[in-house]
Short mmCIF file of C-alpha atoms and ligand atoms in Angstrom, two decimals:
data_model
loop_
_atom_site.label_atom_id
_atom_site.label_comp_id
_atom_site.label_asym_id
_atom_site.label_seq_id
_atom_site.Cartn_x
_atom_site.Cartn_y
_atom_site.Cartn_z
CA UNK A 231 -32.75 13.93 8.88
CA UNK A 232 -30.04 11.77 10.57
CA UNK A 233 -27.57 10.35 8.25
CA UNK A 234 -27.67 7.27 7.28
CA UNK A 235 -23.96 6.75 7.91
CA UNK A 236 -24.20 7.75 11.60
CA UNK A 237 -27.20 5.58 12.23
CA UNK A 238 -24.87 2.34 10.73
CA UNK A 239 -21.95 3.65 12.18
CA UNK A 240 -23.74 4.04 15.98
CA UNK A 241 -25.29 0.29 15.32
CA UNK A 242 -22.24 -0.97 14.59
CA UNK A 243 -19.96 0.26 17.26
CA UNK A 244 -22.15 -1.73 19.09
CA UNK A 245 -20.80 -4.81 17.68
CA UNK A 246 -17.93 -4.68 16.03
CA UNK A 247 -15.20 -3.26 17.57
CA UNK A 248 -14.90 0.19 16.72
CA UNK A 249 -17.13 -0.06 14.29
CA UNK A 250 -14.90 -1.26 11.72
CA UNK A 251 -13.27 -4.04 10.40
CA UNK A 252 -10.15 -2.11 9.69
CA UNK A 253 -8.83 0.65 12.44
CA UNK A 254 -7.85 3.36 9.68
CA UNK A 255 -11.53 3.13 8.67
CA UNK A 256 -12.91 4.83 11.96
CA UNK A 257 -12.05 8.01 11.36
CA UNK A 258 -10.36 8.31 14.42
CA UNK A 259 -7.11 10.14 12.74
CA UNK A 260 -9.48 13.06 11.09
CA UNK A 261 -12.32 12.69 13.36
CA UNK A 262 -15.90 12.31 12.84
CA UNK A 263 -18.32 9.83 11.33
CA UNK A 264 -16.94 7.27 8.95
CA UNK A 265 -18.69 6.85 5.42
CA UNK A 266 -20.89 3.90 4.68
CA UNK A 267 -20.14 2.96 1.14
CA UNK A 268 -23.15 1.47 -0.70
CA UNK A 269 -21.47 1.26 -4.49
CA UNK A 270 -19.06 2.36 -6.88
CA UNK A 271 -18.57 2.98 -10.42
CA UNK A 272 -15.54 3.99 -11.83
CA UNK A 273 -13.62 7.02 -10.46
CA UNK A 274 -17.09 7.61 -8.15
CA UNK A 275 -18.31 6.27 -4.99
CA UNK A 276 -21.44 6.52 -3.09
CA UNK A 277 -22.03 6.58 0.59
CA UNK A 278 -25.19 5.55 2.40
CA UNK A 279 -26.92 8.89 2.23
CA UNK A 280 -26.60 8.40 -1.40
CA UNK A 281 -23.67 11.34 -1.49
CA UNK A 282 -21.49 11.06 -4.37
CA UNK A 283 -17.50 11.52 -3.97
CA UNK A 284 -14.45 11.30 -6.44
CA UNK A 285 -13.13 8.60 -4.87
CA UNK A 286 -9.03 8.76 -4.33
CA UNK A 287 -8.66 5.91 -1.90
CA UNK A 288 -9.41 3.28 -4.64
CA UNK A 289 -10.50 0.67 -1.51
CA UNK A 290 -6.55 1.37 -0.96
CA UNK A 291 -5.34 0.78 -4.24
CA UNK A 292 -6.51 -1.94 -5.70
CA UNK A 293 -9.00 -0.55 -7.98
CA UNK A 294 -6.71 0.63 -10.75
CA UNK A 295 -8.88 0.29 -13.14
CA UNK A 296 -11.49 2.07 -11.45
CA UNK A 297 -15.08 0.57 -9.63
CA UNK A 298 -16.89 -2.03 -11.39
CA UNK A 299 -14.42 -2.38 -14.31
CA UNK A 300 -17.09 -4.47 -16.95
CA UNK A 301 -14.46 -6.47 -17.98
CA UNK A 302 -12.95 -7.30 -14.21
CA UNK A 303 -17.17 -7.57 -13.11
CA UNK A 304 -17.64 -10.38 -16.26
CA UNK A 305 -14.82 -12.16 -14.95
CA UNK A 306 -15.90 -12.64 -11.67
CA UNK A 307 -18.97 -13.59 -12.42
CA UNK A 308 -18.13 -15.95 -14.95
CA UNK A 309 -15.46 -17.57 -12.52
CA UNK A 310 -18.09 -17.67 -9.76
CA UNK A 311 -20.68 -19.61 -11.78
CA UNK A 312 -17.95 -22.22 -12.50
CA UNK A 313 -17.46 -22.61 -8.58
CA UNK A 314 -16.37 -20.67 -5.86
CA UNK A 315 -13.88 -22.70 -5.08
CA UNK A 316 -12.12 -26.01 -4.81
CA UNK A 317 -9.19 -26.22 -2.61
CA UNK A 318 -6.87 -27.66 -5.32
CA UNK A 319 -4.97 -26.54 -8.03
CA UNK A 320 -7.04 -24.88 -11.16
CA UNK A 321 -5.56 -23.58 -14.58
CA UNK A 322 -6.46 -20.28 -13.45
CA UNK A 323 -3.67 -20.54 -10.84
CA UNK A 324 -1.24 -21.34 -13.52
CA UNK A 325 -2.26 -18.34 -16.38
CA UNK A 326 -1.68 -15.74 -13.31
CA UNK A 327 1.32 -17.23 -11.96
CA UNK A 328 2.66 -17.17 -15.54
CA UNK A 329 1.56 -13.77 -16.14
CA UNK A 330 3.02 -12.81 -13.09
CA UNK A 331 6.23 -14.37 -13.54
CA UNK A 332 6.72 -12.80 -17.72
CA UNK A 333 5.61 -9.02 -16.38
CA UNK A 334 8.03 -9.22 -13.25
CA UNK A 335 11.25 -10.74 -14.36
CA UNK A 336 12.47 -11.06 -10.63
CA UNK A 337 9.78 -13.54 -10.09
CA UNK A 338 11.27 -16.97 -10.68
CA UNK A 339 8.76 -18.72 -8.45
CA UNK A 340 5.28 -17.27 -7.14
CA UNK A 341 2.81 -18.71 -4.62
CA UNK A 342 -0.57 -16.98 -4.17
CA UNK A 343 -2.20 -16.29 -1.04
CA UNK A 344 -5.23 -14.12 0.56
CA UNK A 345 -3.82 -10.97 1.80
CA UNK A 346 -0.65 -8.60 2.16
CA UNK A 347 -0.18 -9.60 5.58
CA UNK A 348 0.13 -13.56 4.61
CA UNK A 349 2.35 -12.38 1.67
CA UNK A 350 5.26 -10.53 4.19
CA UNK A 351 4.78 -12.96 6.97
CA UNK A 352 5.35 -15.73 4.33
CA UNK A 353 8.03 -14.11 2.96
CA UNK A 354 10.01 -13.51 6.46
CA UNK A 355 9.78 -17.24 7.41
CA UNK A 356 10.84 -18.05 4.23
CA UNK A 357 13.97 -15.70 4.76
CA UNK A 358 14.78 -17.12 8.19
CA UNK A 359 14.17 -20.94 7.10
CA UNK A 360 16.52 -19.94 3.64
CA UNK A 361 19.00 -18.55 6.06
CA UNK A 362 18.89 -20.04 9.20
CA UNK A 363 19.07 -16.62 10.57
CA UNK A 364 16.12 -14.68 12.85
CA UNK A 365 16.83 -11.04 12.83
CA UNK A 366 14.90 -8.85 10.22
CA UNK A 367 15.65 -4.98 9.42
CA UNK A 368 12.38 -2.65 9.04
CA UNK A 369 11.98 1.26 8.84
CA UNK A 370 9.96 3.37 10.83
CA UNK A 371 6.72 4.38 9.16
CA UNK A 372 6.79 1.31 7.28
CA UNK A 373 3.82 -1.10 7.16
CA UNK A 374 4.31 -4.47 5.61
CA UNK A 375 0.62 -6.00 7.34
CA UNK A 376 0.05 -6.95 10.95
CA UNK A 377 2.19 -9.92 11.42
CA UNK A 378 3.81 -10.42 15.36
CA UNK A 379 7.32 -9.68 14.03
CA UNK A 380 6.07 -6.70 11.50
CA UNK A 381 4.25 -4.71 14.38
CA UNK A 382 7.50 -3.05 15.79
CA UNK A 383 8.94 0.31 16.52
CA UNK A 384 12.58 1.38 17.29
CA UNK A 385 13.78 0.61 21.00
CA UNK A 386 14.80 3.26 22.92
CA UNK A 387 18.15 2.47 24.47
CA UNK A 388 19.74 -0.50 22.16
CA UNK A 389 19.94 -0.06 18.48
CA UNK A 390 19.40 -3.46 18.12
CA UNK A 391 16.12 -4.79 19.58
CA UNK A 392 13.13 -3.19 18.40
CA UNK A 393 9.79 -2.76 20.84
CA UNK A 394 5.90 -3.64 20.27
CA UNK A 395 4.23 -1.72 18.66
CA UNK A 396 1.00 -2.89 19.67
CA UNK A 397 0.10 -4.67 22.83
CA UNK A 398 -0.25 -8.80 22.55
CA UNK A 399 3.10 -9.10 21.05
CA UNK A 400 5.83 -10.64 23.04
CA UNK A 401 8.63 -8.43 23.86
CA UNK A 402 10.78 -11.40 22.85
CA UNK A 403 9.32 -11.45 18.92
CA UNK A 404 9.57 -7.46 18.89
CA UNK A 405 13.51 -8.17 19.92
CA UNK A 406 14.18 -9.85 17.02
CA UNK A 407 13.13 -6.93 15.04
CA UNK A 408 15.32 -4.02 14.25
CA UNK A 409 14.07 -0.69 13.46
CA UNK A 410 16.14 1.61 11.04
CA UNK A 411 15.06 5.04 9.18
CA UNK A 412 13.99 5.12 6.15
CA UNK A 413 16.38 6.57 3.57
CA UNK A 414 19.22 6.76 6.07
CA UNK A 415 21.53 4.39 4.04
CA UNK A 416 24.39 5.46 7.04
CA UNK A 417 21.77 3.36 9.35
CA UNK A 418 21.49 0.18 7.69
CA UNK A 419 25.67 0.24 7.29
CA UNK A 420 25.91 0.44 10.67
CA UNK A 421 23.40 -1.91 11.51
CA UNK A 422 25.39 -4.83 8.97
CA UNK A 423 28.51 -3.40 10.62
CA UNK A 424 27.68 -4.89 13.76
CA UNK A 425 25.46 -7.58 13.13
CA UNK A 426 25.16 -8.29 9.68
CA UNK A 427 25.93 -11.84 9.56
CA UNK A 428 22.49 -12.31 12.16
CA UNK A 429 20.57 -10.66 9.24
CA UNK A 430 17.80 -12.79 7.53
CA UNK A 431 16.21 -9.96 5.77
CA UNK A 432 15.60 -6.89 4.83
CA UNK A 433 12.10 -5.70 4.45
CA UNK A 434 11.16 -2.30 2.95
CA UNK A 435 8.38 -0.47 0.94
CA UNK A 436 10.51 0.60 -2.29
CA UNK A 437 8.27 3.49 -2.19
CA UNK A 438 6.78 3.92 1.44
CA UNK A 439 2.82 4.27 1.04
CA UNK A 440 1.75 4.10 4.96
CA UNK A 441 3.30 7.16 6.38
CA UNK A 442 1.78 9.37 3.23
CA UNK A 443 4.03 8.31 0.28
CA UNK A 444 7.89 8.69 0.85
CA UNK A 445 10.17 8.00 -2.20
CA UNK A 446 13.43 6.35 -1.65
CA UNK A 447 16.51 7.72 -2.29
CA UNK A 448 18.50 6.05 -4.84
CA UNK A 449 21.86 5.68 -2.56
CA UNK A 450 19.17 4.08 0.42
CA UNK A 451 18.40 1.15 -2.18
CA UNK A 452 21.64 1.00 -3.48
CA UNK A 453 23.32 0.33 -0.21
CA UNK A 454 20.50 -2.02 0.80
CA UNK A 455 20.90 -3.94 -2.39
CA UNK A 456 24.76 -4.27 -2.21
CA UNK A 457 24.33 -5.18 1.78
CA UNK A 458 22.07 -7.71 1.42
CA UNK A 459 23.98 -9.28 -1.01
CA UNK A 460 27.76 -8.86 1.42
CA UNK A 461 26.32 -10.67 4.44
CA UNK A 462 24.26 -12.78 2.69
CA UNK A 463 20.66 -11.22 3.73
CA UNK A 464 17.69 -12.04 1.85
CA UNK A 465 16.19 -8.38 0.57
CA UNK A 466 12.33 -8.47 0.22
CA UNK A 467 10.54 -5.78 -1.17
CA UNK A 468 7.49 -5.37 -0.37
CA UNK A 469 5.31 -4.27 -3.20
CA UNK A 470 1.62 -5.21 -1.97
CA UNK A 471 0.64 -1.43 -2.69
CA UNK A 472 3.29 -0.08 -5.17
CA UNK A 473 2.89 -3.20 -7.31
CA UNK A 474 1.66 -2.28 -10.60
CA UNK A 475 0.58 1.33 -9.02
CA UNK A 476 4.33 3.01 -9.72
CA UNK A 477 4.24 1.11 -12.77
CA UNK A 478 3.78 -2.14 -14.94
CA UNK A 479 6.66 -3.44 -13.24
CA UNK A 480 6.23 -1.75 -9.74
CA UNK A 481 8.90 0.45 -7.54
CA UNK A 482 11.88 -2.27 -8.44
CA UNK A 483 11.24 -2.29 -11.83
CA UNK A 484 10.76 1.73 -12.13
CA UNK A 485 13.96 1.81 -9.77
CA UNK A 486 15.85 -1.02 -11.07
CA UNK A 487 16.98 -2.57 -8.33
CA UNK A 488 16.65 -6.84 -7.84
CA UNK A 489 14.97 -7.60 -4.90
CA UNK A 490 15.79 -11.79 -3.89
CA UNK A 491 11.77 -12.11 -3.00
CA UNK A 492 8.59 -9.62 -3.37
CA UNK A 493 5.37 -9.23 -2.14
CA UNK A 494 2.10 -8.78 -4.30
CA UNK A 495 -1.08 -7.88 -2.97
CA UNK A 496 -4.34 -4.68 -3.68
CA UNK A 497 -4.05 -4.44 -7.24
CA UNK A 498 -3.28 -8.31 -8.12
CA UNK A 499 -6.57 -9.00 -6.31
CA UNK A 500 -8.57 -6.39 -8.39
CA UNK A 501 -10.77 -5.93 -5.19
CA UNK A 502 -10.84 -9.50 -3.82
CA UNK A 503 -8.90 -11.35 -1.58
CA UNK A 504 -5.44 -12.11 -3.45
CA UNK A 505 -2.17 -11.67 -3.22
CA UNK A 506 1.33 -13.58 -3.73
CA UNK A 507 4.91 -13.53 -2.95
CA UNK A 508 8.22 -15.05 -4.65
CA UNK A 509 11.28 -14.00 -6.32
CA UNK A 510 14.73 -16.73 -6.36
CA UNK A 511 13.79 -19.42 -7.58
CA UNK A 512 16.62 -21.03 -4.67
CA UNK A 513 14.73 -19.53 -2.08
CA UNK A 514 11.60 -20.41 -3.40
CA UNK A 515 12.11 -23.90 -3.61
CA UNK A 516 12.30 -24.00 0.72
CA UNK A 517 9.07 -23.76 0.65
CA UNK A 518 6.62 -26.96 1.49
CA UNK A 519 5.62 -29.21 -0.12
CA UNK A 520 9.28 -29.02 -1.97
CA UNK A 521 11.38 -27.96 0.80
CA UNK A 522 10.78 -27.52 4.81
CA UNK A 523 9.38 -23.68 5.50
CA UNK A 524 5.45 -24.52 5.80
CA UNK A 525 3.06 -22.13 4.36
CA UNK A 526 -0.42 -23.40 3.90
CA UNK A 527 -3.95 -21.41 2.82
CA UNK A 528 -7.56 -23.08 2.28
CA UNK A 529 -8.36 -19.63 0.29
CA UNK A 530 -5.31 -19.45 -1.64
CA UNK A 531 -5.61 -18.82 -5.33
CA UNK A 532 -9.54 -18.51 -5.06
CA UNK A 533 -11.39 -19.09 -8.57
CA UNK A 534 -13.21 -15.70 -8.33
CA UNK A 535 -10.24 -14.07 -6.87
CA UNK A 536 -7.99 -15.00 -9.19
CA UNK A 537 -10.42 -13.90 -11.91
CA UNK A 538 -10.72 -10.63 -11.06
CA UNK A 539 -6.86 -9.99 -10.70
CA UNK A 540 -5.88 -11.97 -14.03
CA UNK A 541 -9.11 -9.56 -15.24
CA UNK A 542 -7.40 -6.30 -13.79
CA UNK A 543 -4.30 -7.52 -14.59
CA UNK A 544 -4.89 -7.69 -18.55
CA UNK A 545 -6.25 -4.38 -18.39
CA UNK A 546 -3.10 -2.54 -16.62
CA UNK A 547 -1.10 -4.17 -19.55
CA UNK A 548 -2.83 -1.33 -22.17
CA UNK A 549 -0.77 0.22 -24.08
CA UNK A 550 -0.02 4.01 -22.87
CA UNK A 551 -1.79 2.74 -19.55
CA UNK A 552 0.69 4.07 -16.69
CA UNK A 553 1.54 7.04 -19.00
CA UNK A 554 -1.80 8.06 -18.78
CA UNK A 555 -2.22 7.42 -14.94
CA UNK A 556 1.07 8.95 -14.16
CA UNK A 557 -0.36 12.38 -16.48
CA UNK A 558 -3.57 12.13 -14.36
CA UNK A 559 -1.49 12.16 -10.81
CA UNK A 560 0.91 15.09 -11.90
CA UNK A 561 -2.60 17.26 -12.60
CA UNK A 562 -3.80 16.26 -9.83
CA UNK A 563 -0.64 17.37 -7.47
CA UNK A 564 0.52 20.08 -9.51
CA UNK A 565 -3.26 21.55 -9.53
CA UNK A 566 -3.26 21.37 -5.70
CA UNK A 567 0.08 23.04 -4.95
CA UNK A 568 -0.54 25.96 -7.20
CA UNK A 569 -3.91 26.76 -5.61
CA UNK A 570 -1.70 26.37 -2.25
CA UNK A 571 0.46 28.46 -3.61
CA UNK A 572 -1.63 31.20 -4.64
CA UNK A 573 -3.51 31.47 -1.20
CA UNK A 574 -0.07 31.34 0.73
CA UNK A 575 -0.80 28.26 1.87
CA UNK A 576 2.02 26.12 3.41
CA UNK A 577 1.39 22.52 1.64
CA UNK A 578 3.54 20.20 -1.02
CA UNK A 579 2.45 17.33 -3.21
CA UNK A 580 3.97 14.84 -5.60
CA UNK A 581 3.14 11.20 -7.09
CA UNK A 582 5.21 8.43 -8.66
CA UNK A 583 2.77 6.76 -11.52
CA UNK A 584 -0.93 6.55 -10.00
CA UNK A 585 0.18 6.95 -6.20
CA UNK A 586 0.61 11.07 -5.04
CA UNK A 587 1.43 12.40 -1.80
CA UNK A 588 -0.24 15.95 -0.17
CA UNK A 589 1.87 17.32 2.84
CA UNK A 590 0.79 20.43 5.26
CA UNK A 591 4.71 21.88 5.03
CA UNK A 592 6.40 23.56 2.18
CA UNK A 593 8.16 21.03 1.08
CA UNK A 594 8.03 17.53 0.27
CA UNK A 595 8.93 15.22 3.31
CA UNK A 596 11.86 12.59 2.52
CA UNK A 597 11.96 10.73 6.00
CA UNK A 598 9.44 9.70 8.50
CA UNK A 599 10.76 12.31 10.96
CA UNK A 600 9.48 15.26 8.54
CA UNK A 601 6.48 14.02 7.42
CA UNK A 602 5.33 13.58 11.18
CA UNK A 603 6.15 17.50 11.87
CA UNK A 604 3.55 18.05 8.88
CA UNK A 605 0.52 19.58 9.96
CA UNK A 606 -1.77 17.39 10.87
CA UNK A 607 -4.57 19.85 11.99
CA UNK A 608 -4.72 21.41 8.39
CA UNK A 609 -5.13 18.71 6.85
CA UNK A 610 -7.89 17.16 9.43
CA UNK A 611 -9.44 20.54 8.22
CA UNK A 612 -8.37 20.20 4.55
CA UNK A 613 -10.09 16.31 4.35
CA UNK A 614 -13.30 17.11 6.14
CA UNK A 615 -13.87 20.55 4.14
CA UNK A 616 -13.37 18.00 0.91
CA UNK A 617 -15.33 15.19 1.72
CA UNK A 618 -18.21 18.08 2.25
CA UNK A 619 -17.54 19.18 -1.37
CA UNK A 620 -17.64 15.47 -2.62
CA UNK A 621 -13.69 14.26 -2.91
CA UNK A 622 -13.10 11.28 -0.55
CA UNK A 623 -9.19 11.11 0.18
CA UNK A 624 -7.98 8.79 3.06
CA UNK A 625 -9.12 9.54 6.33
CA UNK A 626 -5.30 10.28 7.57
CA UNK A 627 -2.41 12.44 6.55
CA UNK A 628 -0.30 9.47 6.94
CA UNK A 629 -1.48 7.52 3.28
CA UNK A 630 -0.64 7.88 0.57
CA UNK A 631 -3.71 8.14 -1.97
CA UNK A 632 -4.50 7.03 -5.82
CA UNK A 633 -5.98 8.21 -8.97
CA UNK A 634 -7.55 5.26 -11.42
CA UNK A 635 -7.88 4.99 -14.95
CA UNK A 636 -11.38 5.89 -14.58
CA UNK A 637 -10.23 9.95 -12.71
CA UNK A 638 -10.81 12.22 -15.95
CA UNK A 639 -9.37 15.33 -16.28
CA UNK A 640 -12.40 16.72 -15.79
CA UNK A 641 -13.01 15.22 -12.14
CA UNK A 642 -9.65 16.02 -11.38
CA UNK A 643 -9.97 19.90 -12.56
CA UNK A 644 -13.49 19.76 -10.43
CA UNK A 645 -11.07 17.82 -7.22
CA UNK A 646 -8.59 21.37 -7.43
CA UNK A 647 -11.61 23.47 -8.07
CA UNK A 648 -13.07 22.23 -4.65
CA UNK A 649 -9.72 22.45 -3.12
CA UNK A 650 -8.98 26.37 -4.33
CA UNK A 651 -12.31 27.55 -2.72
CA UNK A 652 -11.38 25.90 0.59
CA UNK A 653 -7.86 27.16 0.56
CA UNK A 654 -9.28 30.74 -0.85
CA UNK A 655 -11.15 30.97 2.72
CA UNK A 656 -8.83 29.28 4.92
CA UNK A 657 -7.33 31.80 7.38
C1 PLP W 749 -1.69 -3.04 2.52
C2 PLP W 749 -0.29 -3.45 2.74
C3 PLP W 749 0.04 -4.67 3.36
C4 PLP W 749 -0.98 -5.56 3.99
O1 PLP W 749 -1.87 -6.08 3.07
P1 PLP W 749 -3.29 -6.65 3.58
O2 PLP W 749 -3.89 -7.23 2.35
O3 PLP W 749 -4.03 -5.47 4.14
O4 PLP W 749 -3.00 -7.66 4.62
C5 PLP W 749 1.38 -5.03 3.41
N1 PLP W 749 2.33 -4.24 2.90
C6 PLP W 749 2.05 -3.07 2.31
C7 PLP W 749 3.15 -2.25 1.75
C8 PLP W 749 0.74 -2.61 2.24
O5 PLP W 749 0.48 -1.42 1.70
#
């Protein structure tokens, strides 16, 4: 019998480009025919054959708390019979702003929005307009969403003027980008040497989740911080996936370091469309109606959104809740690399609270530079040969992946189990 995901997935390359709504989705880094996903329930998803997987993508983090949480499921539906929405200000708004603001202390302000990608482009324009300045600093392997200005790699020749990364942006936009590596605090001095007082910010994932996971080095923040602060650079750290995943208080709080703004996004939404940035309340206050940086959103702060976040986010605020998650990712990664180990098998793992990291080299990448010269054949091997034993991980080696409350140790000894019979049989 023909799948049922290959019959969707053939109708709907037919029209929607790709297939997908979302390019990672396809496939195309691992190959093959994406899954169909018809429902989930807590660490578990089903595809459209009905197939059962542990499910460690999480719909890319934001389901912390695992699928169909009852308590984040009530919400929403409660919140939805009320109205779906209103396009003014509700109460709702308010309790999750406030929440916001008492479990992340560098959040003076906080506006909501839809999506990641609203949060960082929100964010930049606010840096520029707070500054007067136009050049922003990025890092390679970096993804903060797909604004113009975000979708940039490192030029070539100048160190100064970053390229497109993807065609329809203007060459001119892309200039006004500049491209460092991440961790290389030597870079970003260099950079501020010679242009520091162009600087309007700094963007960075304080623990990089899009090129696999990548954790900073301490002396990489440091010098960003202490930059930022010399040439008068507004540092904005963007937290739409480590955000309550590293911990309570995401990477900055786990790291201690004061970013001037953040981004919020995945697990703030608890599955639906919401997000937020903020930080100084001086910075803050350039922002319309109160000051003259315009940022608008007929979505923004959503009833039913908003429900399901303020839902997920009472829920992350359990008592021995990140202990538990972080225990759960350590099994997880230490379970893999010891069956590696024992079959001679070149790989490395690790995970900072509920986010891990599995690498096809023998050791654990730091920079963008070594976790591209990872093999990406074994693990295009390693994913397929698990998704056929029922553990869904994301469908690249460049992601990083997550673990919920709902993983028990029991799917994650049955997640190494399937992993030591492939890697018993791999030569
Ligand atoms: C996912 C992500 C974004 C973009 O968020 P969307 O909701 O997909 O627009 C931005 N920054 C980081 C670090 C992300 O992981």
């Amino acid at each position: 019998m023909t799948s049922q995901n290959q019959l969707l997935f053939d109708k709907s390359q037919k029209i929607i480009p790709g297939g997908v709504n979302s390019p990672v989705r396809a496939f195309k880094s691992v190959g093959g025919t994406p899954l169909f996903f018809k429902r989930g329930k807590g660490a578990y998803v089903w595809d459209a054959d009905d197939k059962r997987y542990i499910d460690y993508v999480n719909s890319w983090g934001p389901m912390i708390v695992g699928h169909c949480h009852p308590e984040v499921v009530k919400a929403v539906q409660a919140a939805a019979a009320e109205g779906l929405g209103f396009g003014a200000p509700t109460a709702a708004e308010l309790e999750i702003a406030e929440l916001l603001c008492k479990i992340l202390p560098s959040l003076e302000m906080v506006r909501l929005v839809s999506s990641g990608t609203e949060a960082t482009m929100t964010a930049i324009r606010l840096a520029r307009g707070f500054t007067g300045r136009s050049r922003i600093i990025k890092f390679e392997g970096c993804y903060h969403g797909h604004s113009d200005g975000l979708l940039v790699k490192a030029g070539s020749g100048a160190l100064t003027f970053g390229q497109p990364s993807s065609s329809g942006v203007p060459d001119e936009i892309a200039a006004l980008t500049t491209v460092l590596d991440y961790n290389d605090a030597a870079g970003l001095e260099k950079a501020f040497a010679e242009y520091g007082k162009e600087i309007a910010a700094v963007i960075v994932e304080p623990v990089a989740g899009n090129m696999n996971l990548i954790l900073p080095k301490r002396e990489f923040l440091d010098t960003m911080r202490s930059l930022c602060t010399k040439y008068g650079a507004v540092l904005i750290l963007d937290e739409v996936m480590s955000g309550f995943r590293v911990g309570l208080q995401g990477a900055h709080g786990h790291f201690g370091i004061k970013p001037d703004l953040i981004t919020l996004g995945k697990v703030m939404g608890g599955g639906l469309p919401a997000a937020a940035f903020g930080g100084r309340r001086d910075i803050m206050q350039c922002l319309a109606p109160l000051g003259a940086v315009y940022q608008a959103g007929t979505l923004s702060g959503n009833p039913v959104a908003v429900a399901a976040g303020m839902a997920t986010l009472k829920l992350v605020q359990a008592k021995g809740f990140y202990e538990s998650l972080t225990k759960v990712a350590k099994q997880l990664t230490e379970g893999l690399s010891a069956s590696a180990k024992k079959h001679g098998i070149p790989f490395s793992a690790q995970s900072i609270g509920s986010m891990f990291g599995l690498y096809f080299s023998s050791k654990v990448p730091t920079s963008y530079a070594e976790v591209m010269a990872s093999d990406n054949a074994a693990f295009n091997r390693f994913f397929h040969a698990m998704l056929e034993e029922g553990v869904y991980l994301a469908p690249s080696a460049f992601e990083a992946g997550f673990v919920s409350a709902a993983h028990t140790e029991a799917d994650i000894a049955a997640t190494v189990a399937a992993a030591d019979k492939i890697f018993a049989n791999w030569k």
